[in-house]
Structure formats: structure tokens, C-alpha cells
């Protein structure tokens, strides 16, 4: 390819020089093309792309100059009637307009762009990965996984696809394969902060807290302001019973990212377990202010209200949590227990039954229903 390209460029340059006297616009246009193309032919690469369509925008002006002046010469030599010339020009413009409209359609969004790229290129692991990333961002997880696997079939050591596939599988609770993929990505490049964070999350979900904490510690050693790692490290510390340290991590996450609803909710949980109920209530209120549709934060807030003896308010929050997520057995159990304390045992029984329907092996719900 390199040899053929060099021969083609050389031949066309020689031809432009030979006809310079009779057709000077050919040499002018060709030199414009060559000179403006030089900075972007990849000898000195700027940015991620060695080649890009936009690199041809200025050089193509030179070729258009040569073609337009050549066509003008042809029209004059053939003495083409002005009407025919105008109609021909309009026809060419119409064809170019149609082609432009079609091409613009491929750039409508990332899905159309990378789907087209996959169609017209071969072994394009980057395009497969990017298409998968977009599909995952709009909730099409199965299609995203398929494209990540295509990317890795082309390049098994592509760390972005390894990480992205791991993240997609973790969302499907396939933690074992996700962990293996994260480890493969780190084998390619060990210092990837986000992969360490994702691996820590997957290990935490499988109960391997000590290993997860090692990865969170690595992330924070590289970026102490990583909000997600601080929050996740806090969760792991809380599950290990190290509540004061967990509280500090949640606060660090919030300091970096003040609108982090999940960190406020986790801070509320840590305060609640520590019996610092007023502080827990304030944290849950902030979490719900930032994310009013979080059923778990609302359920946990209701738990604090119930523990403080504010049963009517707690019942209202439990009911709202159930409206946000009807299939939450924990919220049904908690609502039933609050209703029992208020003497509404018949309604409470319905919620204990619903909790058991949703989770047949729920011992607390079975015990309360038996009582």
C-alpha cells in the first residue's frame, strides 16, 4: 500500500508539472493539496487519530480548484450551451447534496456512527467497543455485551473492552466473570485507576472485603479525591465494623462531590448503626433531596423515624418507598412492624405476607406473621 501510494502521488505530481504551461490550475490545485496535506499525514501525529476525515477538508480545496477550472475549460472548448451547463451543474450539486444528507445521517448519534463504522471496516475493535459503550449507556446491556465480546475477539488484550465488558457483566451480577476481566485488563496495564475501582466493587459484592479494600486503597493513593472510591471504601469499612473510618470516607466522597446522593445515604446508614439518629436523619434527608426516587434511602430514613418513635411519619415514608419499588421485601417487613406498633395488625399481616411472597426464605417476615 505504501509503495502504490508513493507511486500514485509521484506520478500525479510529475503529470501536474508537465501540463503546467497549458493547464496551470492543475499544478496550483495539486500543490495546494500536497502542501496542506503534509502536516496531517502522520509523520508527526497530533492527538489520538493518525488519520481522520477532517484532515482532508483543507487539502480537498486544491483538488476542487483543479477540477472546476478543468471543467470550465472543457465547457468552453465544447461550446456547451449555457442552459445545459447550468442544468448539469445543478444535477451534480443535487447528487452531492443527497450524498451529504446520507452521510450526515451516520453522524446522528454514537450508535449510528459506530454501527456504520463496524459495517464499512474490518477488525475494528475500537468501533465495536465504542458501540457497546453507547448501547450500555442507554440501557441496552445485552447488545453492549455482544459488541464488547466482538471487540475482544479481534483484540483480546484491549483493556478498555475488558473493563467495559466486566462492568456490564457486573451490572448483570455476573461477578465471577467480571472479576476475571478486570484482572485481565490490569495485566495489560496495571495502573488503571478506574479498573481497580471496578474490581474493588465486584470483590465487595462477592464478600471479599479485604481484597476490595486493597484496590480502593490503590485508587485513593493515586487520586485521593476519587469520590466513588471513597464511598465504596467506606461501605467496605462499614461492613467490617469500622464505622468511624467509614464515616470519614463518606464525608470525603461528599466533599469532592457535593451532589453525591449515594454517599449521603451511606453516611446516614453509618450514623444509624452508631445510634447517632439525628445526624442519620439529616444525612438521609439530604440524600432524598438529591435523589427523591431512591427507595432504599427512604426506607432507611423511615427506620430512623421508627426508632425515634415517630411512627406515623415512618409509615408514610415506608409507603412511599414501596410506591417507588413495590418488590422490596424489606420495606414491606418494616412497614408491617411499624403498623403492629400502631395496633394495625390486620394491615400489617398483609405486608408480612407480601414480604414472604417476594422472598419466601425471609425468616423475620415469617416470625412476625406467626406472631
mmCIF file of C-alpha atoms in Angstrom:
data_model
loop_
_atom_site.group_PDB
_atom_site.id
_atom_site.type_symbol
_atom_site.label_atom_id
_atom_site.label_comp_id
_atom_site.label_asym_id
_atom_site.label_seq_id
_atom_site.Cartn_x
_atom_site.Cartn_y
_atom_site.Cartn_z
ATOM 1 C CA UNK A 1 0.000 0.000 0.000
ATOM 2 C CA UNK A 2 2.806 2.396 0.870
ATOM 3 C CA UNK A 3 4.609 1.717 -2.420
ATOM 4 C CA UNK A 4 1.453 2.110 -4.524
ATOM 5 C CA UNK A 5 0.554 5.335 -2.711
ATOM 6 C CA UNK A 6 4.033 6.759 -3.280
ATOM 7 C CA UNK A 7 3.933 5.825 -6.997
ATOM 8 C CA UNK A 8 0.495 7.376 -7.403
ATOM 9 C CA UNK A 9 1.484 10.631 -5.694
ATOM 10 C CA UNK A 10 4.749 10.793 -7.658
ATOM 11 C CA UNK A 11 3.055 10.125 -10.993
ATOM 12 C CA UNK A 12 0.367 12.733 -10.421
ATOM 13 C CA UNK A 13 2.948 15.303 -9.324
ATOM 14 C CA UNK A 14 5.025 14.689 -12.461
ATOM 15 C CA UNK A 15 1.888 14.917 -14.624
ATOM 16 C CA UNK A 16 0.863 18.234 -12.972
ATOM 17 C CA UNK A 17 4.339 19.666 -13.623
ATOM 18 C CA UNK A 18 4.332 18.527 -17.272
ATOM 19 C CA UNK A 19 0.996 20.227 -18.050
ATOM 20 C CA UNK A 20 1.717 23.376 -16.013
ATOM 21 C CA UNK A 21 2.034 25.615 -19.074
ATOM 22 C CA UNK A 22 -1.194 24.556 -20.758
ATOM 23 C CA UNK A 23 -3.189 23.842 -17.573
ATOM 24 C CA UNK A 24 -1.607 25.891 -14.773
ATOM 25 C CA UNK A 25 -4.595 25.378 -12.464
ATOM 26 C CA UNK A 26 -3.790 21.646 -12.274
ATOM 27 C CA UNK A 27 -0.377 22.309 -10.762
ATOM 28 C CA UNK A 28 -1.775 25.030 -8.472
ATOM 29 C CA UNK A 29 -4.542 22.782 -7.170
ATOM 30 C CA UNK A 30 -2.264 19.759 -6.832
ATOM 31 C CA UNK A 31 0.384 21.693 -4.892
ATOM 32 C CA UNK A 32 -2.320 23.111 -2.614
ATOM 33 C CA UNK A 33 -3.435 19.524 -1.965
ATOM 34 C CA UNK A 34 0.063 18.192 -1.250
ATOM 35 C CA UNK A 35 1.266 21.095 0.895
ATOM 36 C CA UNK A 36 -1.841 21.314 3.107
ATOM 37 C CA UNK A 37 -1.878 17.523 3.466
ATOM 38 C CA UNK A 38 1.716 17.348 4.734
ATOM 39 C CA UNK A 39 1.019 18.349 8.378
ATOM 40 C CA UNK A 40 -1.598 15.603 8.817
ATOM 41 C CA UNK A 41 -0.139 12.573 7.020
ATOM 42 C CA UNK A 42 1.056 11.068 10.299
ATOM 43 C CA UNK A 43 4.764 11.843 10.302
ATOM 44 C CA UNK A 44 4.033 13.978 13.370
ATOM 45 C CA UNK A 45 0.847 12.661 14.964
ATOM 46 C CA UNK A 46 -1.314 15.104 16.915
ATOM 47 C CA UNK A 47 -3.956 13.588 19.202
ATOM 48 C CA UNK A 48 -5.294 10.028 19.153
ATOM 49 C CA UNK A 49 -6.007 9.803 15.432
ATOM 50 C CA UNK A 50 -3.307 9.134 12.858
ATOM 51 C CA UNK A 51 -5.949 9.581 10.135
ATOM 52 C CA UNK A 52 -9.295 11.382 10.148
ATOM 53 C CA UNK A 53 -11.803 12.592 7.548
ATOM 54 C CA UNK A 54 -11.480 16.161 8.812
ATOM 55 C CA UNK A 55 -7.789 16.179 7.850
ATOM 56 C CA UNK A 56 -8.868 16.282 4.169
ATOM 57 C CA UNK A 57 -11.146 19.353 4.393
ATOM 58 C CA UNK A 58 -8.488 21.977 3.502
ATOM 59 C CA UNK A 59 -6.451 19.773 1.111
ATOM 60 C CA UNK A 60 -9.563 18.918 -0.940
ATOM 61 C CA UNK A 61 -9.953 22.603 -1.845
ATOM 62 C CA UNK A 62 -6.894 22.172 -4.083
ATOM 63 C CA UNK A 63 -8.433 19.244 -5.961
ATOM 64 C CA UNK A 64 -11.706 21.154 -6.351
ATOM 65 C CA UNK A 65 -9.778 24.103 -7.835
ATOM 66 C CA UNK A 66 -8.170 21.795 -10.412
ATOM 67 C CA UNK A 67 -11.473 20.087 -11.286
ATOM 68 C CA UNK A 68 -13.580 23.252 -11.540
ATOM 69 C CA UNK A 69 -11.080 25.063 -13.789
ATOM 70 C CA UNK A 70 -10.719 21.907 -15.908
ATOM 71 C CA UNK A 71 -14.486 21.637 -16.315
ATOM 72 C CA UNK A 72 -14.626 25.317 -17.273
ATOM 73 C CA UNK A 73 -12.033 24.674 -19.979
ATOM 74 C CA UNK A 74 -13.987 21.686 -21.279
ATOM 75 C CA UNK A 75 -17.218 23.683 -21.420
ATOM 76 C CA UNK A 76 -15.506 26.472 -23.384
ATOM 77 C CA UNK A 77 -13.808 24.078 -25.797
ATOM 78 C CA UNK A 78 -17.010 22.121 -26.468
ATOM 79 C CA UNK A 79 -19.068 25.329 -26.655
ATOM 80 C CA UNK A 80 -21.693 23.789 -24.424
ATOM 81 C CA UNK A 81 -24.936 25.822 -24.296
ATOM 82 C CA UNK A 82 -25.262 27.806 -21.048
ATOM 83 C CA UNK A 83 -28.577 26.106 -20.181
ATOM 84 C CA UNK A 84 -27.006 22.642 -20.472
ATOM 85 C CA UNK A 85 -24.042 23.765 -18.379
ATOM 86 C CA UNK A 86 -26.334 25.170 -15.683
ATOM 87 C CA UNK A 87 -28.551 22.081 -15.620
ATOM 88 C CA UNK A 88 -25.532 19.780 -15.443
ATOM 89 C CA UNK A 89 -24.099 21.817 -12.579
ATOM 90 C CA UNK A 90 -27.412 21.691 -10.722
ATOM 91 C CA UNK A 91 -27.598 17.934 -11.237
ATOM 92 C CA UNK A 92 -24.101 17.466 -9.803
ATOM 93 C CA UNK A 93 -24.955 19.697 -6.839
ATOM 94 C CA UNK A 94 -28.165 17.730 -6.239
ATOM 95 C CA UNK A 95 -26.228 14.453 -6.213
ATOM 96 C CA UNK A 96 -23.656 15.893 -3.817
ATOM 97 C CA UNK A 97 -26.458 17.210 -1.584
ATOM 98 C CA UNK A 98 -28.111 13.800 -1.469
ATOM 99 C CA UNK A 99 -24.803 12.118 -0.655
ATOM 100 C CA UNK A 100 -24.157 14.713 2.063
ATOM 101 C CA UNK A 101 -27.580 14.183 3.635
ATOM 102 C CA UNK A 102 -26.984 10.438 3.698
ATOM 103 C CA UNK A 103 -23.524 10.835 5.212
ATOM 104 C CA UNK A 104 -24.760 13.240 7.884
ATOM 105 C CA UNK A 105 -27.287 10.577 8.894
ATOM 106 C CA UNK A 106 -24.444 8.331 10.024
ATOM 107 C CA UNK A 107 -23.404 11.060 12.482
ATOM 108 C CA UNK A 108 -26.825 11.354 14.124
ATOM 109 C CA UNK A 109 -25.573 9.741 17.343
ATOM 110 C CA UNK A 110 -22.898 7.349 18.560
ATOM 111 C CA UNK A 111 -24.999 4.299 17.695
ATOM 112 C CA UNK A 112 -25.472 5.259 14.031
ATOM 113 C CA UNK A 113 -21.837 6.358 13.729
ATOM 114 C CA UNK A 114 -20.192 3.270 15.181
ATOM 115 C CA UNK A 115 -22.711 0.858 13.626
ATOM 116 C CA UNK A 116 -21.756 2.310 10.254
ATOM 117 C CA UNK A 117 -18.065 2.134 11.148
ATOM 118 C CA UNK A 118 -18.367 -1.563 12.001
ATOM 119 C CA UNK A 119 -20.121 -2.174 8.664
ATOM 120 C CA UNK A 120 -17.517 -0.489 6.463
ATOM 121 C CA UNK A 121 -14.301 -1.503 8.241
ATOM 122 C CA UNK A 122 -12.694 -4.804 9.147
ATOM 123 C CA UNK A 123 -11.396 -5.967 12.543
ATOM 124 C CA UNK A 124 -12.266 -2.621 14.088
ATOM 125 C CA UNK A 125 -12.127 -3.469 17.784
ATOM 126 C CA UNK A 126 -12.258 0.229 18.728
ATOM 127 C CA UNK A 127 -15.565 0.788 16.924
ATOM 128 C CA UNK A 128 -17.088 -2.379 18.431
ATOM 129 C CA UNK A 129 -16.098 -1.244 21.903
ATOM 130 C CA UNK A 130 -17.411 2.293 21.373
ATOM 131 C CA UNK A 131 -20.700 0.981 20.011
ATOM 132 C CA UNK A 132 -21.013 -1.274 23.047
ATOM 133 C CA UNK A 133 -20.273 1.636 25.390
ATOM 134 C CA UNK A 134 -23.037 3.741 23.847
ATOM 135 C CA UNK A 135 -25.544 0.896 23.898
ATOM 136 C CA UNK A 136 -24.724 0.237 27.546
ATOM 137 C CA UNK A 137 -25.266 3.909 28.403
ATOM 138 C CA UNK A 138 -28.854 3.766 27.082
ATOM 139 C CA UNK A 139 -29.683 0.532 28.923
ATOM 140 C CA UNK A 140 -29.154 -1.976 26.088
ATOM 141 C CA UNK A 141 -26.869 -4.159 28.187
ATOM 142 C CA UNK A 142 -27.230 -7.364 26.180
ATOM 143 C CA UNK A 143 -26.299 -5.607 22.919
ATOM 144 C CA UNK A 144 -23.435 -3.844 24.684
ATOM 145 C CA UNK A 145 -22.049 -7.168 25.936
ATOM 146 C CA UNK A 146 -22.262 -8.621 22.418
ATOM 147 C CA UNK A 147 -20.210 -5.747 20.981
ATOM 148 C CA UNK A 148 -17.615 -5.880 23.758
ATOM 149 C CA UNK A 149 -17.151 -9.586 23.033
ATOM 150 C CA UNK A 150 -16.718 -8.805 19.313
ATOM 151 C CA UNK A 151 -14.071 -6.235 20.203
ATOM 152 C CA UNK A 152 -12.192 -8.734 22.366
ATOM 153 C CA UNK A 153 -12.466 -11.427 19.693
ATOM 154 C CA UNK A 154 -10.456 -9.072 17.462
ATOM 155 C CA UNK A 155 -8.065 -7.833 20.160
ATOM 156 C CA UNK A 156 -8.145 -9.943 23.358
ATOM 157 C CA UNK A 157 -5.769 -7.527 25.117
ATOM 158 C CA UNK A 158 -7.780 -4.354 24.543
ATOM 159 C CA UNK A 159 -8.031 -3.085 28.120
ATOM 160 C CA UNK A 160 -10.979 -0.707 27.543
ATOM 161 C CA UNK A 161 -13.168 -3.516 26.212
ATOM 162 C CA UNK A 162 -12.050 -5.821 29.036
ATOM 163 C CA UNK A 163 -13.044 -3.195 31.590
ATOM 164 C CA UNK A 164 -16.310 -2.281 29.851
ATOM 165 C CA UNK A 165 -17.376 -5.908 29.460
ATOM 166 C CA UNK A 166 -16.547 -6.505 33.116
ATOM 167 C CA UNK A 167 -18.666 -3.514 34.121
ATOM 168 C CA UNK A 168 -21.611 -4.708 32.013
ATOM 169 C CA UNK A 169 -21.420 -8.235 33.433
ATOM 170 C CA UNK A 170 -21.153 -6.879 36.985
ATOM 171 C CA UNK A 171 -24.400 -4.971 36.354
ATOM 172 C CA UNK A 172 -25.940 -8.367 35.499
ATOM 173 C CA UNK A 173 -24.499 -9.729 38.804
ATOM 174 C CA UNK A 174 -22.086 -11.983 36.910
ATOM 175 C CA UNK A 175 -19.295 -11.030 39.283
ATOM 176 C CA UNK A 176 -17.041 -14.041 38.705
ATOM 177 C CA UNK A 177 -16.523 -13.305 35.004
ATOM 178 C CA UNK A 178 -16.357 -9.558 35.685
ATOM 179 C CA UNK A 179 -13.532 -10.062 38.185
ATOM 180 C CA UNK A 180 -11.596 -12.189 35.686
ATOM 181 C CA UNK A 181 -11.985 -9.485 33.018
ATOM 182 C CA UNK A 182 -10.867 -6.696 35.349
ATOM 183 C CA UNK A 183 -7.787 -8.725 36.284
ATOM 184 C CA UNK A 184 -7.046 -9.277 32.576
ATOM 185 C CA UNK A 185 -7.303 -5.522 31.958
ATOM 186 C CA UNK A 186 -4.877 -4.845 34.817
ATOM 187 C CA UNK A 187 -2.488 -7.461 33.435
ATOM 188 C CA UNK A 188 -2.291 -5.346 30.270
ATOM 189 C CA UNK A 189 -1.902 -2.042 32.150
ATOM 190 C CA UNK A 190 -1.632 -2.297 35.943
ATOM 191 C CA UNK A 191 -2.079 1.390 36.794
ATOM 192 C CA UNK A 192 -5.672 1.832 35.534
ATOM 193 C CA UNK A 193 -7.424 3.608 38.392
ATOM 194 C CA UNK A 194 -10.999 3.015 37.200
ATOM 195 C CA UNK A 195 -10.367 -0.689 36.645
ATOM 196 C CA UNK A 196 -9.026 -1.028 40.187
ATOM 197 C CA UNK A 197 -12.154 0.724 41.451
ATOM 198 C CA UNK A 198 -14.449 -1.532 39.411
ATOM 199 C CA UNK A 199 -12.571 -4.629 40.567
ATOM 200 C CA UNK A 200 -12.943 -3.461 44.156
ATOM 201 C CA UNK A 201 -16.699 -3.087 43.631
ATOM 202 C CA UNK A 202 -17.028 -6.599 42.194
ATOM 203 C CA UNK A 203 -14.959 -8.117 45.008
ATOM 204 C CA UNK A 204 -17.053 -6.229 47.567
ATOM 205 C CA UNK A 205 -20.256 -7.612 46.054
ATOM 206 C CA UNK A 206 -18.911 -11.144 46.491
ATOM 207 C CA UNK A 207 -17.975 -10.510 50.139
ATOM 208 C CA UNK A 208 -14.213 -10.350 49.584
ATOM 209 C CA UNK A 209 -13.860 -7.132 51.553
ATOM 210 C CA UNK A 210 -10.157 -7.286 52.336
ATOM 211 C CA UNK A 211 -9.249 -7.674 48.665
ATOM 212 C CA UNK A 212 -11.699 -4.938 47.686
ATOM 213 C CA UNK A 213 -10.176 -2.549 50.209
ATOM 214 C CA UNK A 214 -6.714 -3.116 48.731
ATOM 215 C CA UNK A 215 -7.956 -1.910 45.344
ATOM 216 C CA UNK A 216 -9.786 1.091 46.809
ATOM 217 C CA UNK A 217 -6.601 1.996 48.690
ATOM 218 C CA UNK A 218 -4.653 1.855 45.403
ATOM 219 C CA UNK A 219 -7.168 4.163 43.712
ATOM 220 C CA UNK A 220 -7.023 6.665 46.559
ATOM 221 C CA UNK A 221 -3.224 6.560 46.618
ATOM 222 C CA UNK A 222 -3.321 7.762 43.002
ATOM 223 C CA UNK A 223 -6.323 10.063 43.371
ATOM 224 C CA UNK A 224 -7.357 10.928 46.963
ATOM 225 C CA UNK A 225 -10.329 12.907 45.608
ATOM 226 C CA UNK A 226 -11.892 9.930 43.814
ATOM 227 C CA UNK A 227 -15.448 10.240 45.132
ATOM 228 C CA UNK A 228 -16.642 6.803 44.082
ATOM 229 C CA UNK A 229 -13.626 5.019 45.576
ATOM 230 C CA UNK A 230 -14.013 6.935 48.859
ATOM 231 C CA UNK A 231 -17.688 5.972 49.004
ATOM 232 C CA UNK A 232 -17.059 2.324 48.148
ATOM 233 C CA UNK A 233 -14.145 2.106 50.578
ATOM 234 C CA UNK A 234 -16.496 3.490 53.225
ATOM 235 C CA UNK A 235 -19.049 0.755 52.502
ATOM 236 C CA UNK A 236 -16.375 -1.931 52.861
ATOM 237 C CA UNK A 237 -15.146 -0.399 56.136
ATOM 238 C CA UNK A 238 -18.703 -0.243 57.478
ATOM 239 C CA UNK A 239 -19.279 -3.894 56.619
ATOM 240 C CA UNK A 240 -16.080 -4.696 58.530
ATOM 241 C CA UNK A 241 -17.488 -2.820 61.536
ATOM 242 C CA UNK A 242 -15.029 0.071 61.255
ATOM 243 C CA UNK A 243 -17.728 2.756 61.391
ATOM 244 C CA UNK A 244 -15.669 5.844 62.358
ATOM 245 C CA UNK A 245 -13.330 5.243 59.406
ATOM 246 C CA UNK A 246 -16.314 4.613 57.135
ATOM 247 C CA UNK A 247 -17.867 7.934 58.179
ATOM 248 C CA UNK A 248 -14.673 9.767 57.222
ATOM 249 C CA UNK A 249 -14.655 8.118 53.782
ATOM 250 C CA UNK A 250 -18.276 9.070 53.127
ATOM 251 C CA UNK A 251 -17.520 12.640 54.157
ATOM 252 C CA UNK A 252 -14.510 12.691 51.817
ATOM 253 C CA UNK A 253 -16.710 11.496 48.950
ATOM 254 C CA UNK A 254 -19.265 14.219 49.691
ATOM 255 C CA UNK A 255 -16.591 16.893 49.951
ATOM 256 C CA UNK A 256 -15.351 16.010 46.465
ATOM 257 C CA UNK A 257 -18.835 15.538 45.020
ATOM 258 C CA UNK A 258 -21.443 17.547 46.997
ATOM 259 C CA UNK A 259 -24.378 16.146 44.999
ATOM 260 C CA UNK A 260 -23.441 12.500 45.720
ATOM 261 C CA UNK A 261 -26.797 11.168 46.965
ATOM 262 C CA UNK A 262 -25.483 7.633 47.498
ATOM 263 C CA UNK A 263 -22.685 8.839 49.784
ATOM 264 C CA UNK A 264 -25.190 10.802 51.912
ATOM 265 C CA UNK A 265 -27.364 7.690 52.158
ATOM 266 C CA UNK A 266 -24.403 5.566 53.203
ATOM 267 C CA UNK A 267 -23.370 8.207 55.737
ATOM 268 C CA UNK A 268 -26.888 8.035 57.149
ATOM 269 C CA UNK A 269 -26.607 4.256 57.463
ATOM 270 C CA UNK A 270 -23.301 4.569 59.335
ATOM 271 C CA UNK A 271 -24.763 7.141 61.726
ATOM 272 C CA UNK A 272 -27.873 4.993 62.248
ATOM 273 C CA UNK A 273 -25.839 1.909 63.163
ATOM 274 C CA UNK A 274 -23.825 4.113 65.547
ATOM 275 C CA UNK A 275 -27.129 5.293 67.132
ATOM 276 C CA UNK A 276 -26.478 8.886 66.105
ATOM 277 C CA UNK A 277 -30.060 9.161 64.946
ATOM 278 C CA UNK A 278 -30.411 12.912 64.461
ATOM 279 C CA UNK A 279 -27.303 13.010 62.285
ATOM 280 C CA UNK A 280 -28.562 9.959 60.384
ATOM 281 C CA UNK A 281 -31.896 11.675 59.777
ATOM 282 C CA UNK A 282 -30.144 14.791 58.422
ATOM 283 C CA UNK A 283 -27.986 12.688 56.071
ATOM 284 C CA UNK A 284 -30.998 10.755 54.743
ATOM 285 C CA UNK A 285 -32.932 13.990 54.196
ATOM 286 C CA UNK A 286 -30.069 15.320 52.089
ATOM 287 C CA UNK A 287 -29.876 12.038 50.148
ATOM 288 C CA UNK A 288 -33.600 12.205 49.360
ATOM 289 C CA UNK A 289 -33.350 15.864 48.417
ATOM 290 C CA UNK A 290 -30.689 14.954 45.852
ATOM 291 C CA UNK A 291 -32.440 11.779 44.680
ATOM 292 C CA UNK A 292 -36.136 11.742 45.627
ATOM 293 C CA UNK A 293 -36.700 8.441 43.824
ATOM 294 C CA UNK A 294 -34.233 6.344 45.842
ATOM 295 C CA UNK A 295 -36.427 3.754 47.641
ATOM 296 C CA UNK A 296 -33.630 2.382 49.832
ATOM 297 C CA UNK A 297 -32.688 5.776 51.261
ATOM 298 C CA UNK A 298 -36.354 6.438 52.015
ATOM 299 C CA UNK A 299 -36.745 3.026 53.688
ATOM 300 C CA UNK A 300 -33.664 3.628 55.833
ATOM 301 C CA UNK A 301 -34.879 7.114 56.717
ATOM 302 C CA UNK A 302 -38.164 5.578 57.830
ATOM 303 C CA UNK A 303 -36.211 3.133 60.026
ATOM 304 C CA UNK A 304 -34.623 6.085 61.836
ATOM 305 C CA UNK A 305 -38.009 7.741 62.283
ATOM 306 C CA UNK A 306 -39.452 4.487 63.671
ATOM 307 C CA UNK A 307 -36.536 4.093 66.075
ATOM 308 C CA UNK A 308 -37.164 7.626 67.318
ATOM 309 C CA UNK A 309 -40.829 6.717 67.913
ATOM 310 C CA UNK A 310 -42.185 8.861 65.079
ATOM 311 C CA UNK A 311 -44.359 6.050 63.757
ATOM 312 C CA UNK A 312 -46.908 7.939 61.573
ATOM 313 C CA UNK A 313 -44.061 9.702 59.755
ATOM 314 C CA UNK A 314 -42.181 6.408 59.419
ATOM 315 C CA UNK A 315 -45.262 4.659 57.969
ATOM 316 C CA UNK A 316 -45.657 7.438 55.382
ATOM 317 C CA UNK A 317 -42.022 7.043 54.300
ATOM 318 C CA UNK A 318 -42.286 3.222 54.120
ATOM 319 C CA UNK A 319 -45.368 3.553 51.910
ATOM 320 C CA UNK A 320 -43.524 5.985 49.630
ATOM 321 C CA UNK A 321 -40.546 3.613 49.435
ATOM 322 C CA UNK A 322 -42.923 0.813 48.384
ATOM 323 C CA UNK A 323 -44.516 3.047 45.750
ATOM 324 C CA UNK A 324 -41.055 3.683 44.343
ATOM 325 C CA UNK A 325 -40.192 -0.026 44.423
ATOM 326 C CA UNK A 326 -43.083 -2.385 45.100
ATOM 327 C CA UNK A 327 -40.960 -5.561 45.066
ATOM 328 C CA UNK A 328 -38.852 -4.611 48.114
ATOM 329 C CA UNK A 329 -39.497 -7.257 50.822
ATOM 330 C CA UNK A 330 -37.515 -5.293 53.411
ATOM 331 C CA UNK A 331 -39.779 -2.245 53.083
ATOM 332 C CA UNK A 332 -42.907 -4.419 53.431
ATOM 333 C CA UNK A 333 -41.486 -6.046 56.585
ATOM 334 C CA UNK A 334 -40.525 -2.687 58.113
ATOM 335 C CA UNK A 335 -43.906 -1.170 57.293
ATOM 336 C CA UNK A 336 -45.641 -4.180 58.850
ATOM 337 C CA UNK A 337 -43.588 -3.873 62.047
ATOM 338 C CA UNK A 338 -44.433 -0.165 62.357
ATOM 339 C CA UNK A 339 -48.119 -0.905 61.811
ATOM 340 C CA UNK A 340 -48.020 -3.576 64.551
ATOM 341 C CA UNK A 341 -46.630 -0.990 66.960
ATOM 342 C CA UNK A 342 -49.538 1.277 65.987
ATOM 343 C CA UNK A 343 -52.063 -1.541 66.587
ATOM 344 C CA UNK A 344 -52.982 -2.018 62.909
ATOM 345 C CA UNK A 345 -52.307 -5.751 62.871
ATOM 346 C CA UNK A 346 -54.672 -6.667 60.020
ATOM 347 C CA UNK A 347 -52.894 -4.344 57.569
ATOM 348 C CA UNK A 348 -49.519 -5.375 58.998
ATOM 349 C CA UNK A 349 -50.340 -9.029 58.251
ATOM 350 C CA UNK A 350 -50.826 -8.185 54.564
ATOM 351 C CA UNK A 351 -47.367 -6.653 54.360
ATOM 352 C CA UNK A 352 -45.723 -9.612 56.129
ATOM 353 C CA UNK A 353 -47.425 -11.915 53.619
ATOM 354 C CA UNK A 354 -46.222 -9.757 50.720
ATOM 355 C CA UNK A 355 -42.669 -9.786 52.091
ATOM 356 C CA UNK A 356 -42.799 -13.595 52.198
ATOM 357 C CA UNK A 357 -44.255 -13.792 48.704
ATOM 358 C CA UNK A 358 -41.377 -11.695 47.403
ATOM 359 C CA UNK A 359 -38.801 -13.584 49.469
ATOM 360 C CA UNK A 360 -40.046 -16.995 50.656
ATOM 361 C CA UNK A 361 -36.919 -17.597 52.792
ATOM 362 C CA UNK A 362 -37.357 -14.390 54.825
ATOM 363 C CA UNK A 363 -37.188 -15.573 58.484
ATOM 364 C CA UNK A 364 -38.040 -12.200 60.057
ATOM 365 C CA UNK A 365 -41.202 -11.879 57.973
ATOM 366 C CA UNK A 366 -42.223 -15.472 58.813
ATOM 367 C CA UNK A 367 -41.629 -14.822 62.521
ATOM 368 C CA UNK A 368 -43.682 -11.610 62.524
ATOM 369 C CA UNK A 369 -46.517 -13.208 60.580
ATOM 370 C CA UNK A 370 -46.522 -16.126 63.041
ATOM 371 C CA UNK A 371 -46.815 -13.745 65.970
#
